[in-house]
């Protein structure tokens, strides 16, 4: 998940960290629900990694911030889930090297999903994910060129079907339906159109 979020430039080891979260939710007109939130964090002992995964210099300290907003609504009994959410993340403090590395994480991200209940045991879903471009600087070899990965715009669709009195659930998920470029790391793969098939079994209590 860290690679997918573009956070693989920060190692897992941290000397200390502190986070403060605040959020609010309110029902507004026409049945919509709005939510707002913010998160501020201070980390110390962060070990930076270069693009190839090589550890860089001494541990550094810094501050991070994130703001988010969302809208959701149950449109109709056939459209029980409709939601859109936006997130903005930025660095608050720290040296130039830390700020450069944080630019490898998308500053802006937008998500939206819609679920349709076609029948009691059949649901369709659509999901949209849009993230801003990321910039990877040559923190290990200064003579190497910087790499800018383009923004990501991904559309996923899914079909869920239940069997045996809702004890067995199957799901077919198609990701990157439009087969657009989806790359999260300069040395990573460019994920094409792909499909996943899952099965889940819910046994009755003994």
mmCIF file of C-alpha atoms in Angstrom:
data_model
loop_
_atom_site.group_PDB
_atom_site.id
_atom_site.type_symbol
_atom_site.label_atom_id
_atom_site.label_comp_id
_atom_site.label_asym_id
_atom_site.label_seq_id
_atom_site.Cartn_x
_atom_site.Cartn_y
_atom_site.Cartn_z
ATOM 1 C CA UNK A 1 0.000 0.000 0.000
ATOM 2 C CA UNK A 2 2.915 2.377 0.609
ATOM 3 C CA UNK A 3 4.080 1.897 -2.973
ATOM 4 C CA UNK A 4 0.569 2.556 -4.294
ATOM 5 C CA UNK A 5 0.336 5.762 -2.263
ATOM 6 C CA UNK A 6 3.762 6.930 -3.395
ATOM 7 C CA UNK A 7 5.155 6.781 0.139
ATOM 8 C CA UNK A 8 7.938 4.326 -0.565
ATOM 9 C CA UNK A 9 10.450 7.196 -0.339
ATOM 10 C CA UNK A 10 10.042 7.039 3.454
ATOM 11 C CA UNK A 11 11.228 3.984 5.337
ATOM 12 C CA UNK A 12 9.127 2.369 8.049
ATOM 13 C CA UNK A 13 11.582 3.176 10.855
ATOM 14 C CA UNK A 14 10.796 6.410 12.732
ATOM 15 C CA UNK A 15 12.192 7.632 16.010
ATOM 16 C CA UNK A 16 8.966 9.339 17.123
ATOM 17 C CA UNK A 17 5.770 10.648 15.639
ATOM 18 C CA UNK A 18 2.672 12.568 16.684
ATOM 19 C CA UNK A 19 -0.573 13.054 14.755
ATOM 20 C CA UNK A 20 -3.584 15.257 15.375
ATOM 21 C CA UNK A 21 -6.849 14.643 13.514
ATOM 22 C CA UNK A 22 -10.030 16.700 13.425
ATOM 23 C CA UNK A 23 -13.180 16.138 11.412
ATOM 24 C CA UNK A 24 -16.826 17.128 11.109
ATOM 25 C CA UNK A 25 -19.843 15.728 9.296
ATOM 26 C CA UNK A 26 -23.130 17.452 8.516
ATOM 27 C CA UNK A 27 -26.272 16.561 6.599
ATOM 28 C CA UNK A 28 -27.055 19.255 4.049
ATOM 29 C CA UNK A 29 -29.802 19.794 1.496
ATOM 30 C CA UNK A 30 -31.390 17.122 -0.699
ATOM 31 C CA UNK A 31 -30.155 14.299 1.473
ATOM 32 C CA UNK A 32 -26.436 14.873 0.904
ATOM 33 C CA UNK A 33 -23.940 14.432 3.718
ATOM 34 C CA UNK A 34 -20.764 16.537 3.737
ATOM 35 C CA UNK A 35 -17.636 15.748 5.719
ATOM 36 C CA UNK A 36 -14.468 17.758 6.288
ATOM 37 C CA UNK A 37 -11.264 16.715 7.969
ATOM 38 C CA UNK A 38 -7.668 17.695 8.561
ATOM 39 C CA UNK A 39 -4.586 15.930 9.838
ATOM 40 C CA UNK A 40 -1.294 17.381 11.049
ATOM 41 C CA UNK A 41 1.697 15.252 11.901
ATOM 42 C CA UNK A 42 5.236 15.665 13.187
ATOM 43 C CA UNK A 43 7.761 12.903 12.571
ATOM 44 C CA UNK A 44 11.358 12.512 13.646
ATOM 45 C CA UNK A 45 14.012 10.035 12.737
ATOM 46 C CA UNK A 46 12.722 9.626 9.166
ATOM 47 C CA UNK A 47 15.147 7.688 6.995
ATOM 48 C CA UNK A 48 14.970 8.860 3.389
ATOM 49 C CA UNK A 49 15.412 6.394 0.556
ATOM 50 C CA UNK A 50 16.600 7.117 -2.961
ATOM 51 C CA UNK A 51 14.612 5.804 -5.914
ATOM 52 C CA UNK A 52 16.643 2.527 -6.050
ATOM 53 C CA UNK A 53 15.943 1.998 -2.337
ATOM 54 C CA UNK A 54 19.343 3.114 -1.016
ATOM 55 C CA UNK A 55 19.249 4.876 2.360
ATOM 56 C CA UNK A 56 20.283 8.531 2.302
ATOM 57 C CA UNK A 57 22.358 10.267 4.961
ATOM 58 C CA UNK A 58 21.116 10.989 8.447
ATOM 59 C CA UNK A 59 17.563 10.795 9.760
ATOM 60 C CA UNK A 60 15.542 13.995 9.362
ATOM 61 C CA UNK A 61 12.569 15.638 11.070
ATOM 62 C CA UNK A 62 9.545 17.266 9.486
ATOM 63 C CA UNK A 63 5.875 18.184 9.626
ATOM 64 C CA UNK A 64 3.073 16.993 7.356
ATOM 65 C CA UNK A 65 -0.500 18.132 6.789
ATOM 66 C CA UNK A 66 -3.523 16.744 4.997
ATOM 67 C CA UNK A 67 -6.973 18.200 4.292
ATOM 68 C CA UNK A 68 -9.918 16.212 2.997
ATOM 69 C CA UNK A 69 -13.529 16.835 1.996
ATOM 70 C CA UNK A 70 -16.294 14.522 0.853
ATOM 71 C CA UNK A 71 -19.908 14.335 -0.259
ATOM 72 C CA UNK A 72 -22.101 11.247 -0.060
ATOM 73 C CA UNK A 73 -25.734 10.340 -0.549
ATOM 74 C CA UNK A 74 -28.091 7.414 -0.928
ATOM 75 C CA UNK A 75 -29.691 8.417 -4.210
ATOM 76 C CA UNK A 76 -32.395 5.763 -4.511
ATOM 77 C CA UNK A 77 -32.949 2.225 -3.221
ATOM 78 C CA UNK A 78 -31.344 1.059 -6.470
ATOM 79 C CA UNK A 79 -28.397 3.451 -6.016
ATOM 80 C CA UNK A 80 -27.542 3.034 -2.334
ATOM 81 C CA UNK A 81 -24.012 4.479 -2.472
ATOM 82 C CA UNK A 82 -22.798 7.647 -4.188
ATOM 83 C CA UNK A 83 -19.693 9.342 -2.844
ATOM 84 C CA UNK A 84 -16.954 11.752 -3.923
ATOM 85 C CA UNK A 85 -13.918 12.730 -1.838
ATOM 86 C CA UNK A 86 -10.939 15.054 -2.305
ATOM 87 C CA UNK A 87 -7.608 15.040 -0.470
ATOM 88 C CA UNK A 88 -4.731 17.521 -0.387
ATOM 89 C CA UNK A 89 -1.399 16.725 1.274
ATOM 90 C CA UNK A 90 1.668 18.895 1.797
ATOM 91 C CA UNK A 91 4.760 19.257 3.916
ATOM 92 C CA UNK A 92 4.812 21.872 6.665
ATOM 93 C CA UNK A 93 8.418 21.827 7.797
ATOM 94 C CA UNK A 94 11.692 20.038 7.234
ATOM 95 C CA UNK A 95 14.731 20.490 5.066
ATOM 96 C CA UNK A 96 14.820 20.876 1.308
ATOM 97 C CA UNK A 97 15.683 17.205 0.858
ATOM 98 C CA UNK A 98 12.608 16.088 2.779
ATOM 99 C CA UNK A 99 10.369 18.483 0.821
ATOM 100 C CA UNK A 100 11.772 17.182 -2.456
ATOM 101 C CA UNK A 101 11.142 13.588 -1.461
ATOM 102 C CA UNK A 102 7.564 14.372 -0.382
ATOM 103 C CA UNK A 103 6.872 15.626 -3.897
ATOM 104 C CA UNK A 104 6.914 11.959 -4.903
ATOM 105 C CA UNK A 105 3.509 11.709 -3.195
ATOM 106 C CA UNK A 106 0.500 13.102 -5.130
ATOM 107 C CA UNK A 107 -0.512 16.433 -3.606
ATOM 108 C CA UNK A 108 -4.069 16.162 -4.937
ATOM 109 C CA UNK A 109 -6.288 13.088 -5.108
ATOM 110 C CA UNK A 110 -9.943 12.738 -6.050
ATOM 111 C CA UNK A 111 -12.043 9.603 -5.617
ATOM 112 C CA UNK A 112 -15.651 8.880 -6.561
ATOM 113 C CA UNK A 113 -17.721 5.720 -6.461
ATOM 114 C CA UNK A 114 -21.249 4.678 -7.329
ATOM 115 C CA UNK A 115 -22.972 1.409 -6.402
ATOM 116 C CA UNK A 116 -26.118 0.125 -8.097
ATOM 117 C CA UNK A 117 -28.257 -2.655 -6.618
ATOM 118 C CA UNK A 118 -29.593 -4.293 -9.761
ATOM 119 C CA UNK A 119 -31.255 -7.078 -7.783
ATOM 120 C CA UNK A 120 -31.297 -8.360 -4.213
ATOM 121 C CA UNK A 121 -28.240 -10.523 -4.883
ATOM 122 C CA UNK A 122 -26.515 -8.532 -7.645
ATOM 123 C CA UNK A 123 -24.642 -5.244 -7.381
ATOM 124 C CA UNK A 124 -22.659 -3.198 -9.882
ATOM 125 C CA UNK A 125 -20.026 -0.661 -8.911
ATOM 126 C CA UNK A 126 -17.954 2.041 -10.581
ATOM 127 C CA UNK A 127 -14.933 3.766 -9.063
ATOM 128 C CA UNK A 128 -12.881 6.725 -10.324
ATOM 129 C CA UNK A 129 -9.464 7.668 -8.958
ATOM 130 C CA UNK A 130 -7.561 10.776 -10.080
ATOM 131 C CA UNK A 131 -4.191 11.808 -8.630
ATOM 132 C CA UNK A 132 -1.875 14.665 -9.553
ATOM 133 C CA UNK A 133 1.544 14.145 -11.075
ATOM 134 C CA UNK A 134 4.569 13.371 -8.902
ATOM 135 C CA UNK A 135 8.148 14.622 -9.122
ATOM 136 C CA UNK A 136 11.126 12.454 -8.260
ATOM 137 C CA UNK A 137 14.384 14.329 -7.774
ATOM 138 C CA UNK A 138 17.833 12.686 -8.017
ATOM 139 C CA UNK A 139 18.575 12.824 -4.280
ATOM 140 C CA UNK A 140 21.286 10.156 -4.564
ATOM 141 C CA UNK A 141 23.068 11.168 -7.768
ATOM 142 C CA UNK A 142 22.639 14.889 -8.332
ATOM 143 C CA UNK A 143 23.755 14.642 -11.942
ATOM 144 C CA UNK A 144 20.893 12.304 -12.824
ATOM 145 C CA UNK A 145 17.802 13.893 -14.393
ATOM 146 C CA UNK A 146 14.640 14.374 -12.362
ATOM 147 C CA UNK A 147 11.665 12.210 -13.255
ATOM 148 C CA UNK A 148 8.078 13.471 -13.415
ATOM 149 C CA UNK A 149 5.365 10.835 -13.505
ATOM 150 C CA UNK A 150 2.119 11.964 -15.154
ATOM 151 C CA UNK A 151 -1.170 12.295 -13.336
ATOM 152 C CA UNK A 152 -3.217 9.140 -12.892
ATOM 153 C CA UNK A 153 -6.845 8.808 -13.969
ATOM 154 C CA UNK A 154 -8.173 5.300 -13.345
ATOM 155 C CA UNK A 155 -11.658 3.856 -13.790
ATOM 156 C CA UNK A 156 -12.601 0.557 -12.120
ATOM 157 C CA UNK A 157 -15.834 -1.419 -12.420
ATOM 158 C CA UNK A 158 -17.071 -4.396 -10.424
ATOM 159 C CA UNK A 159 -19.845 -6.962 -10.390
ATOM 160 C CA UNK A 160 -20.862 -8.664 -7.119
ATOM 161 C CA UNK A 161 -23.144 -11.686 -7.018
ATOM 162 C CA UNK A 162 -24.408 -13.602 -3.973
ATOM 163 C CA UNK A 163 -25.424 -17.266 -3.883
ATOM 164 C CA UNK A 164 -26.751 -19.777 -1.372
ATOM 165 C CA UNK A 165 -28.852 -17.351 0.687
ATOM 166 C CA UNK A 166 -26.078 -14.727 0.754
ATOM 167 C CA UNK A 167 -23.517 -17.160 2.142
ATOM 168 C CA UNK A 168 -21.312 -17.142 -0.947
ATOM 169 C CA UNK A 169 -20.198 -13.921 -2.599
ATOM 170 C CA UNK A 170 -18.291 -13.605 -5.848
ATOM 171 C CA UNK A 171 -16.821 -10.418 -7.245
ATOM 172 C CA UNK A 172 -15.306 -9.605 -10.599
ATOM 173 C CA UNK A 173 -13.235 -6.410 -10.435
ATOM 174 C CA UNK A 174 -11.823 -4.810 -13.563
ATOM 175 C CA UNK A 175 -9.198 -2.176 -12.814
ATOM 176 C CA UNK A 176 -7.950 0.526 -15.170
ATOM 177 C CA UNK A 177 -10.825 -0.090 -17.540
ATOM 178 C CA UNK A 178 -9.611 2.560 -20.003
ATOM 179 C CA UNK A 179 -6.093 1.055 -20.011
ATOM 180 C CA UNK A 180 -4.438 4.402 -19.260
ATOM 181 C CA UNK A 181 -0.917 4.798 -17.911
ATOM 182 C CA UNK A 182 -0.861 3.924 -14.207
ATOM 183 C CA UNK A 183 2.625 4.187 -12.740
ATOM 184 C CA UNK A 184 3.522 5.008 -9.146
ATOM 185 C CA UNK A 185 7.333 4.752 -9.136
ATOM 186 C CA UNK A 186 10.009 5.584 -11.736
ATOM 187 C CA UNK A 187 11.390 2.044 -11.469
ATOM 188 C CA UNK A 188 7.995 0.419 -11.022
ATOM 189 C CA UNK A 189 5.589 -1.234 -13.399
ATOM 190 C CA UNK A 190 3.016 0.540 -15.540
ATOM 191 C CA UNK A 191 -0.163 -1.294 -14.567
ATOM 192 C CA UNK A 192 -2.388 -2.103 -17.580
ATOM 193 C CA UNK A 193 -6.015 -3.187 -17.759
ATOM 194 C CA UNK A 194 -6.457 -6.128 -15.386
ATOM 195 C CA UNK A 195 -9.163 -8.213 -13.737
ATOM 196 C CA UNK A 196 -9.511 -9.887 -10.331
ATOM 197 C CA UNK A 197 -11.966 -12.612 -9.374
ATOM 198 C CA UNK A 198 -12.641 -13.253 -5.671
ATOM 199 C CA UNK A 199 -14.842 -15.631 -3.692
ATOM 200 C CA UNK A 200 -16.002 -15.213 -0.090
ATOM 201 C CA UNK A 201 -17.846 -17.688 2.123
ATOM 202 C CA UNK A 202 -19.859 -16.625 5.201
ATOM 203 C CA UNK A 203 -20.723 -19.646 7.343
ATOM 204 C CA UNK A 204 -23.663 -19.497 9.776
ATOM 205 C CA UNK A 205 -22.797 -19.376 13.503
ATOM 206 C CA UNK A 206 -22.235 -22.722 15.150
#
